[in-house]
Short mmCIF file of C-alpha atoms and ligand atoms in Angstrom, two decimals:
data_model
loop_
_atom_site.label_atom_id
_atom_site.label_comp_id
_atom_site.label_asym_id
_atom_site.label_seq_id
_atom_site.Cartn_x
_atom_site.Cartn_y
_atom_site.Cartn_z
CA MET A 1 -8.21 -48.65 -53.82
CA PHE A 2 -5.39 -46.16 -53.35
CA LYS A 3 -3.66 -45.55 -50.03
CA THR A 4 -3.18 -41.91 -49.08
CA ILE A 5 -0.24 -42.72 -46.79
CA GLU A 6 1.35 -45.82 -45.33
CA TRP A 7 4.34 -46.92 -43.33
CA THR A 8 6.55 -49.33 -45.28
CA ASN A 9 9.92 -50.96 -44.62
CA ASP A 10 11.40 -48.57 -47.18
CA GLY A 11 9.97 -45.42 -45.62
CA VAL A 12 6.79 -43.34 -45.54
CA ARG A 13 4.86 -43.81 -48.78
CA MET A 14 2.21 -41.39 -49.97
CA ILE A 15 0.29 -40.52 -53.09
CA ASP A 16 1.49 -37.19 -54.51
CA GLN A 17 -1.63 -34.99 -54.37
CA THR A 18 0.02 -32.20 -56.34
CA LYS A 19 -0.02 -34.49 -59.41
CA LEU A 20 -3.61 -35.73 -59.25
CA PRO A 21 -5.72 -36.29 -61.24
CA SER A 22 -3.44 -36.44 -64.27
CA GLU A 23 -0.79 -38.65 -62.68
CA GLU A 24 -1.09 -41.23 -59.89
CA ILE A 25 2.41 -41.13 -58.46
CA TYR A 26 3.56 -42.53 -55.12
CA ARG A 27 6.55 -41.07 -53.25
CA THR A 28 8.53 -42.89 -50.59
CA TYR A 29 10.40 -40.72 -48.11
CA THR A 30 13.28 -42.00 -46.00
CA ASP A 31 14.10 -38.74 -44.20
CA TYR A 32 11.76 -36.87 -41.84
CA ARG A 33 12.75 -33.58 -43.50
CA GLU A 34 11.28 -34.88 -46.76
CA VAL A 35 8.04 -35.69 -44.94
CA ALA A 36 7.99 -32.13 -43.54
CA GLU A 37 8.50 -30.75 -47.05
CA ALA A 38 5.74 -33.02 -48.40
CA ILE A 39 3.34 -31.53 -45.83
CA ARG A 40 4.45 -27.97 -46.59
CA SER A 41 4.19 -28.40 -50.36
CA LEU A 42 0.77 -30.18 -50.19
CA VAL A 43 2.00 -33.53 -51.52
CA ILE A 44 -0.08 -34.65 -48.55
CA ARG A 45 -2.77 -32.35 -47.17
CA GLY A 46 -6.03 -32.37 -45.26
CA ALA A 47 -5.98 -32.09 -41.47
CA PRO A 48 -6.15 -35.77 -40.43
CA ALA A 49 -3.71 -36.86 -43.18
CA ILE A 50 -1.28 -34.15 -42.07
CA GLY A 51 -1.52 -35.58 -38.53
CA VAL A 52 -0.73 -39.11 -39.75
CA ALA A 53 2.17 -37.81 -41.87
CA ALA A 54 3.62 -35.90 -38.91
CA ALA A 55 3.39 -38.98 -36.68
CA MET A 56 5.15 -41.07 -39.33
CA GLY A 57 7.71 -38.31 -39.81
CA VAL A 58 8.57 -38.47 -36.10
CA ALA A 59 8.86 -42.28 -36.21
CA LEU A 60 11.03 -42.06 -39.32
CA GLY A 61 13.31 -39.43 -37.80
CA ILE A 62 13.91 -41.43 -34.63
CA LYS A 63 14.36 -44.63 -36.67
CA HIS A 64 17.37 -43.02 -38.35
CA SER A 65 18.68 -41.19 -35.29
CA ALA A 66 22.31 -42.00 -34.48
CA ALA A 67 21.92 -40.82 -30.86
CA ARG A 68 24.33 -42.53 -28.46
CA ASP A 69 22.69 -41.48 -25.22
CA GLU A 70 19.40 -40.17 -23.90
CA ALA A 71 20.38 -36.50 -24.17
CA GLU A 72 21.19 -36.94 -27.87
CA LEU A 73 17.99 -38.88 -28.51
CA ARG A 74 15.94 -36.18 -26.80
CA ALA A 75 17.70 -33.47 -28.80
CA ASP A 76 16.93 -35.41 -32.01
CA PHE A 77 13.30 -35.81 -31.00
CA GLU A 78 12.95 -32.06 -30.39
CA LYS A 79 14.57 -31.19 -33.72
CA ILE A 80 12.31 -33.60 -35.61
CA ALA A 81 9.14 -32.48 -33.78
CA ASP A 82 10.00 -28.84 -34.31
CA THR A 83 10.68 -29.29 -38.05
CA LEU A 84 7.35 -31.05 -38.53
CA ALA A 85 5.45 -28.56 -36.35
CA ARG A 86 6.67 -25.64 -38.45
CA THR A 87 5.12 -26.91 -41.67
CA ARG A 88 1.51 -25.73 -41.48
CA PRO A 89 -0.04 -23.73 -38.62
CA THR A 90 -3.81 -24.13 -38.99
CA ALA A 91 -4.66 -27.85 -38.85
CA VAL A 92 -4.48 -28.70 -35.15
CA ASN A 93 -4.23 -32.43 -35.97
CA LEU A 94 -0.56 -31.80 -36.75
CA PHE A 95 0.16 -30.68 -33.18
CA TRP A 96 -2.19 -33.27 -31.71
CA ALA A 97 -0.29 -36.08 -33.52
CA ILE A 98 3.12 -34.74 -32.47
CA LYS A 99 1.91 -34.65 -28.86
CA ARG A 100 0.79 -38.28 -29.08
CA MET A 101 4.21 -39.21 -30.42
CA ARG A 102 5.91 -37.23 -27.63
CA ASP A 103 3.83 -39.04 -24.97
CA THR A 104 4.71 -42.38 -26.56
CA PHE A 105 8.40 -41.39 -26.67
CA GLU A 106 8.40 -40.54 -22.95
CA ARG A 107 6.57 -43.75 -22.00
CA ALA A 108 8.89 -45.91 -24.10
CA LEU A 109 11.99 -44.20 -22.72
CA SER A 110 10.97 -44.80 -19.14
CA SER A 111 9.99 -48.41 -19.86
CA CYS A 112 13.56 -49.05 -21.10
CA GLN A 113 14.95 -47.25 -18.04
CA HIS A 114 16.38 -44.53 -20.28
CA GLU A 115 19.15 -46.93 -21.43
CA PRO A 116 20.61 -46.70 -24.96
CA SER A 117 20.29 -50.50 -25.17
CA GLY A 118 16.52 -49.96 -25.12
CA PHE A 119 16.40 -47.36 -27.91
CA GLY A 120 15.29 -50.08 -30.32
CA LYS A 121 12.15 -50.41 -28.22
CA VAL A 122 11.60 -46.65 -28.37
CA ARG A 123 11.86 -46.77 -32.16
CA ALA A 124 9.45 -49.72 -32.33
CA ALA A 125 6.97 -47.96 -30.01
CA LEU A 126 6.97 -44.84 -32.20
CA GLU A 127 6.44 -46.85 -35.40
CA LYS A 128 3.57 -48.69 -33.75
CA GLU A 129 1.98 -45.49 -32.47
CA ALA A 130 2.16 -43.83 -35.91
CA GLN A 131 0.47 -46.86 -37.45
CA ARG A 132 -2.12 -46.86 -34.67
CA ILE A 133 -2.95 -43.20 -35.42
CA LEU A 134 -3.52 -44.19 -39.05
CA ALA A 135 -5.73 -47.19 -38.22
CA GLU A 136 -7.72 -45.20 -35.66
CA ASP A 137 -8.32 -42.42 -38.17
CA ILE A 138 -10.03 -44.80 -40.60
CA ALA A 139 -12.21 -46.22 -37.81
CA ILE A 140 -13.05 -42.69 -36.63
CA ASN A 141 -14.11 -41.67 -40.14
CA GLU A 142 -16.34 -44.72 -40.45
CA ALA A 143 -17.96 -43.85 -37.10
CA MET A 144 -18.48 -40.27 -38.29
CA GLY A 145 -20.14 -41.69 -41.39
CA ARG A 146 -22.55 -43.71 -39.24
CA HIS A 147 -23.47 -40.65 -37.17
CA GLY A 148 -23.78 -38.31 -40.12
CA ALA A 149 -25.53 -40.43 -42.75
CA ASP A 150 -28.98 -39.71 -41.25
CA LEU A 151 -28.43 -35.97 -41.69
CA MET A 152 -28.00 -36.30 -45.43
CA PRO A 153 -31.10 -35.93 -47.61
CA ASP A 154 -32.58 -39.16 -48.99
CA ALA A 155 -31.93 -37.95 -52.51
CA GLY A 156 -30.55 -34.88 -54.27
CA ILE A 157 -27.44 -32.77 -54.34
CA VAL A 158 -24.97 -32.25 -51.52
CA LEU A 159 -22.40 -29.52 -51.98
CA THR A 160 -18.88 -29.74 -50.58
CA HIS A 161 -15.87 -27.44 -50.57
CA CYS A 162 -12.22 -28.49 -50.79
CA ASN A 163 -11.41 -32.17 -50.24
CA ALA A 164 -12.37 -33.81 -46.97
CA GLY A 165 -12.19 -37.32 -48.35
CA ALA A 166 -9.97 -40.38 -48.29
CA LEU A 167 -7.14 -38.24 -49.65
CA ALA A 168 -7.41 -35.82 -46.71
CA THR A 169 -7.37 -38.59 -44.11
CA ALA A 170 -5.92 -42.07 -43.62
CA GLY A 171 -8.92 -43.29 -45.63
CA TYR A 172 -12.72 -42.96 -46.14
CA GLY A 173 -12.82 -39.26 -45.29
CA THR A 174 -14.73 -36.98 -42.94
CA ALA A 175 -17.27 -35.01 -45.03
CA LEU A 176 -16.93 -37.44 -47.93
CA GLY A 177 -17.05 -40.30 -45.41
CA VAL A 178 -20.52 -39.11 -44.36
CA ILE A 179 -21.54 -38.96 -48.03
CA ARG A 180 -20.07 -42.45 -48.63
CA ALA A 181 -21.98 -43.81 -45.62
CA ALA A 182 -25.23 -42.19 -46.77
CA VAL A 183 -24.81 -43.64 -50.27
CA ALA A 184 -24.04 -47.06 -48.76
CA CYS A 185 -27.38 -46.77 -46.85
CA GLY A 186 -29.16 -46.36 -50.18
CA LYS A 187 -29.48 -42.57 -50.34
CA LYS A 188 -29.43 -41.29 -53.90
CA LEU A 189 -26.92 -38.49 -53.58
CA GLN A 190 -25.02 -36.47 -56.11
CA VAL A 191 -22.15 -34.26 -55.07
CA PHE A 192 -21.41 -30.75 -56.28
CA ALA A 193 -17.70 -30.16 -55.70
CA ASP A 194 -16.57 -26.53 -55.54
CA GLU A 195 -13.35 -26.42 -57.52
CA THR A 196 -11.66 -24.69 -54.54
CA ARG A 197 -9.28 -22.07 -55.81
CA PRO A 198 -6.34 -21.78 -55.76
CA PHE A 199 -5.09 -25.36 -55.24
CA LEU A 200 -8.22 -26.93 -56.77
CA GLN A 201 -8.71 -29.63 -54.15
CA GLY A 202 -12.36 -29.92 -55.20
CA ALA A 203 -11.88 -30.19 -58.95
CA ARG A 204 -8.75 -32.33 -58.78
CA LEU A 205 -9.10 -34.44 -55.64
CA THR A 206 -12.76 -34.64 -54.53
CA ALA A 207 -13.87 -35.30 -58.10
CA TRP A 208 -11.10 -37.89 -58.56
CA GLU A 209 -11.90 -39.97 -55.50
CA LEU A 210 -15.69 -39.78 -55.85
CA ALA A 211 -15.49 -40.75 -59.51
CA LYS A 212 -13.35 -43.74 -58.51
CA ASP A 213 -16.13 -44.75 -56.09
CA GLN A 214 -18.78 -44.14 -58.74
CA ILE A 215 -20.53 -41.52 -56.63
CA PRO A 216 -21.97 -38.96 -59.09
CA VAL A 217 -19.95 -35.76 -58.87
CA THR A 218 -20.18 -32.47 -60.73
CA VAL A 219 -17.49 -29.81 -60.52
CA ILE A 220 -18.54 -26.17 -60.22
CA THR A 221 -16.37 -23.08 -59.85
CA ASP A 222 -16.46 -21.53 -56.41
CA ASN A 223 -18.48 -18.53 -57.55
CA MET A 224 -21.32 -20.77 -58.83
CA ALA A 225 -22.30 -22.10 -55.40
CA GLY A 226 -24.73 -19.25 -54.63
CA HIS A 227 -26.39 -19.57 -58.01
CA PHE A 228 -27.10 -23.27 -57.57
CA MET A 229 -28.27 -22.85 -53.98
CA HIS A 230 -30.68 -20.11 -55.04
CA GLN A 231 -32.01 -22.23 -57.91
CA GLY A 232 -32.94 -24.96 -55.42
CA GLY A 233 -31.95 -28.60 -55.49
CA ILE A 234 -29.03 -28.44 -53.09
CA GLY A 235 -30.21 -30.32 -50.03
CA ALA A 236 -27.21 -29.88 -47.75
CA VAL A 237 -23.65 -28.60 -47.56
CA ILE A 238 -21.01 -30.66 -45.80
CA VAL A 239 -17.36 -29.76 -45.28
CA GLY A 240 -14.40 -30.86 -43.17
CA ALA A 241 -12.40 -28.73 -40.74
CA ASP A 242 -8.83 -27.85 -39.89
CA ARG A 243 -9.49 -26.52 -36.41
CA ILE A 244 -12.67 -26.02 -34.41
CA ALA A 245 -12.61 -23.65 -31.44
CA ALA A 246 -14.42 -24.41 -28.18
CA ASN A 247 -17.42 -22.29 -29.25
CA GLY A 248 -17.79 -24.15 -32.58
CA ASP A 249 -16.18 -21.53 -34.86
CA THR A 250 -14.56 -23.59 -37.60
CA ALA A 251 -11.47 -22.98 -39.71
CA ASN A 252 -11.57 -24.76 -43.05
CA LYS A 253 -10.36 -24.14 -46.59
CA ILE A 254 -10.62 -20.55 -47.80
CA GLY A 255 -14.08 -20.02 -49.28
CA THR A 256 -15.90 -22.14 -46.71
CA TYR A 257 -17.20 -19.06 -44.89
CA SER A 258 -18.82 -17.70 -48.07
CA VAL A 259 -20.46 -21.08 -48.71
CA ALA A 260 -21.81 -21.17 -45.14
CA VAL A 261 -23.31 -17.67 -45.43
CA LEU A 262 -24.91 -18.59 -48.75
CA ALA A 263 -26.30 -21.79 -47.24
CA LYS A 264 -27.93 -19.88 -44.37
CA GLU A 265 -29.36 -17.26 -46.75
CA ASN A 266 -30.91 -20.06 -48.80
CA GLY A 267 -32.17 -22.13 -45.84
CA ILE A 268 -29.82 -25.04 -46.56
CA PRO A 269 -28.28 -26.98 -43.64
CA PHE A 270 -24.53 -26.54 -43.32
CA TYR A 271 -22.67 -29.45 -41.66
CA VAL A 272 -19.07 -29.82 -40.52
CA ALA A 273 -17.63 -33.33 -40.16
CA ALA A 274 -14.44 -33.62 -38.12
CA PRO A 275 -12.79 -35.91 -35.59
CA LEU A 276 -12.32 -34.81 -31.97
CA SER A 277 -8.60 -34.38 -32.78
CA THR A 278 -9.61 -31.34 -34.89
CA ILE A 279 -11.38 -29.66 -31.95
CA ASP A 280 -9.14 -27.30 -29.99
CA LEU A 281 -10.84 -26.61 -26.67
CA SER A 282 -7.91 -24.39 -25.66
CA LEU A 283 -9.17 -21.70 -28.03
CA ALA A 284 -12.31 -19.88 -26.94
CA SER A 285 -13.27 -18.69 -30.41
CA GLY A 286 -12.23 -18.76 -34.04
CA GLU A 287 -10.48 -15.40 -33.74
CA GLN A 288 -7.62 -17.21 -32.03
CA ILE A 289 -7.12 -19.78 -34.80
CA PRO A 290 -3.84 -19.13 -36.68
CA ILE A 291 -4.52 -18.77 -40.39
CA GLU A 292 -1.80 -19.95 -42.76
CA GLU A 293 -0.81 -17.42 -45.41
CA ARG A 294 0.69 -19.22 -48.40
CA SER A 295 2.69 -17.95 -51.31
CA SER A 296 0.90 -15.45 -53.56
CA ALA A 297 2.39 -17.30 -56.55
CA GLU A 298 -0.13 -20.09 -55.87
CA VAL A 299 -2.85 -17.50 -56.64
CA THR A 300 -1.23 -15.68 -59.56
CA GLN A 301 -0.01 -18.78 -61.37
CA LEU A 302 -1.60 -22.02 -62.46
CA ALA A 303 0.67 -24.83 -63.64
CA GLY A 304 3.38 -22.28 -64.34
CA VAL A 305 1.10 -19.98 -66.37
CA SER A 306 0.62 -16.41 -65.09
CA LEU A 307 -2.99 -15.49 -64.40
CA ALA A 308 -2.26 -11.90 -63.33
CA PRO A 309 0.07 -9.19 -64.61
CA ALA A 310 3.64 -9.51 -63.35
CA GLY A 311 4.28 -7.49 -60.20
CA VAL A 312 0.64 -7.21 -59.11
CA PRO A 313 0.40 -8.37 -55.50
CA ALA A 314 -1.95 -11.15 -54.46
CA ARG A 315 -3.06 -12.48 -51.08
CA HIS A 316 -3.37 -16.11 -50.14
CA PRO A 317 -4.92 -16.94 -46.79
CA ALA A 318 -5.29 -20.73 -47.07
CA PHE A 319 -8.21 -20.94 -44.60
CA ASP A 320 -11.09 -18.88 -43.26
CA VAL A 321 -13.19 -19.15 -40.13
CA THR A 322 -16.91 -19.85 -40.29
CA PRO A 323 -18.63 -18.43 -37.20
CA GLN A 324 -20.57 -21.11 -35.33
CA ARG A 325 -23.94 -19.41 -35.98
CA TYR A 326 -23.78 -20.62 -39.59
CA ILE A 327 -23.19 -24.25 -38.61
CA SER A 328 -26.23 -26.53 -38.29
CA ALA A 329 -24.29 -29.39 -36.68
CA ILE A 330 -20.78 -30.73 -36.15
CA ILE A 331 -20.50 -34.45 -36.84
CA THR A 332 -17.80 -36.30 -34.90
CA GLU A 333 -16.94 -39.93 -34.19
CA LYS A 334 -18.62 -39.57 -30.78
CA GLY A 335 -21.88 -38.18 -32.13
CA VAL A 336 -23.46 -35.01 -33.48
CA ALA A 337 -23.03 -31.67 -31.70
CA ARG A 338 -25.51 -28.83 -32.10
CA ALA A 339 -25.71 -25.29 -30.74
CA PRO A 340 -24.82 -24.23 -28.13
CA PHE A 341 -21.52 -25.78 -29.24
CA SER A 342 -19.58 -24.65 -26.16
CA ASP A 343 -21.64 -27.20 -24.21
CA SER A 344 -22.19 -29.89 -26.82
CA LEU A 345 -18.53 -30.13 -27.92
CA ARG A 346 -17.26 -30.39 -24.34
CA ALA A 347 -19.88 -33.08 -23.66
CA LEU A 348 -18.51 -35.17 -26.55
CA PHE A 349 -15.04 -35.17 -24.93
CA ALA A 350 -16.51 -36.11 -21.58
CA GLY A 351 -18.70 -38.90 -23.01
O1 MRU B 1 -4.87 -26.86 -47.59
P1 MRU B 1 -5.49 -28.22 -47.38
O2 MRU B 1 -5.77 -28.94 -48.65
O3 MRU B 1 -4.71 -29.05 -46.38
O4 MRU B 1 -6.90 -27.90 -46.70
C1 MRU B 1 -7.73 -28.97 -46.40
C2 MRU B 1 -9.05 -28.59 -45.86
O5 MRU B 1 -9.35 -27.43 -45.67
C3 MRU B 1 -9.96 -29.71 -45.50
O6 MRU B 1 -11.29 -29.36 -45.69
C4 MRU B 1 -9.75 -30.06 -44.01
O7 MRU B 1 -8.41 -30.27 -43.73
C5 MRU B 1 -10.54 -31.23 -43.59
S1 MRU B 1 -9.91 -32.71 -44.27
C6 MRU B 1 -10.77 -34.03 -43.67
#
């Protein structure tokens, strides 16, 4: 089984998701700026995986810091955290993970009485915390799978958009984790993977990891989803999330909103699977979620080939927001939330 990301003695190692499925290449980064660039350029992507990468980036940066006193170490921490935080704005897991690393940094600094002789302990604490975030993420995804498996049909087709699988997390996946758990329970599921223009996470990544697990998967282009839903046979839609507002509005890969509207029109349940670290209770609704706008070249070109006439502008919002009224349930590691989400999501945090 592949590892999406891991901490090694040589540096942070990750599978290069820009090369899949044609090449299975692993990159090892020894500088936090390389980790930031890997996040920005989608070598690693998917909200929980971005969080793990950011945590490891912080640990890596402080590992190589030459700070001689606390002021210098703090300045290094801020520079590293800021560089990583500026990579991608939508997935809240990035900021959640940096905050966990900051809390760990403060705790470790005070436990070594802010003395440079104790900086080794600060470095060790950060490495341990980054690895803990990774291990917890896998356990969280497995818990999500247990909670969500019952919601999947006993047999038939489940449609997903983008990649919310092992590649988008530390392992197992959120939406694909629920599908994996349902299949492990004996449900006879097939997956329809929207290809997910423009980066093709569905065609390249979801299809790759499901095929490896021998879960039947069929790739469709994004504009075929409505056709297949209308024909019948699609029993459920399940997707991941990059940020969920307090009222349940959910930002996920561009195109998710259209799929959710189509699902409602066709009477098909639409599920979101995401860890609590993806829920941002500080935002009242999805209107406040920052949407990343990526380069238009990612829309007008595919593998270096132009798909549109030179000079014609293109837009590239990388995410959209699905209003909560289209969402049948949000599956988390603490259980399943249903409307009204403003109450049910808060209750999960309290429980
Ligand atoms: O641009 P990406 O590939 O990082 O977008 C990923 C998604 O939209 C996923 O669906 C989301 O992060 C959930 S991953 C478990």
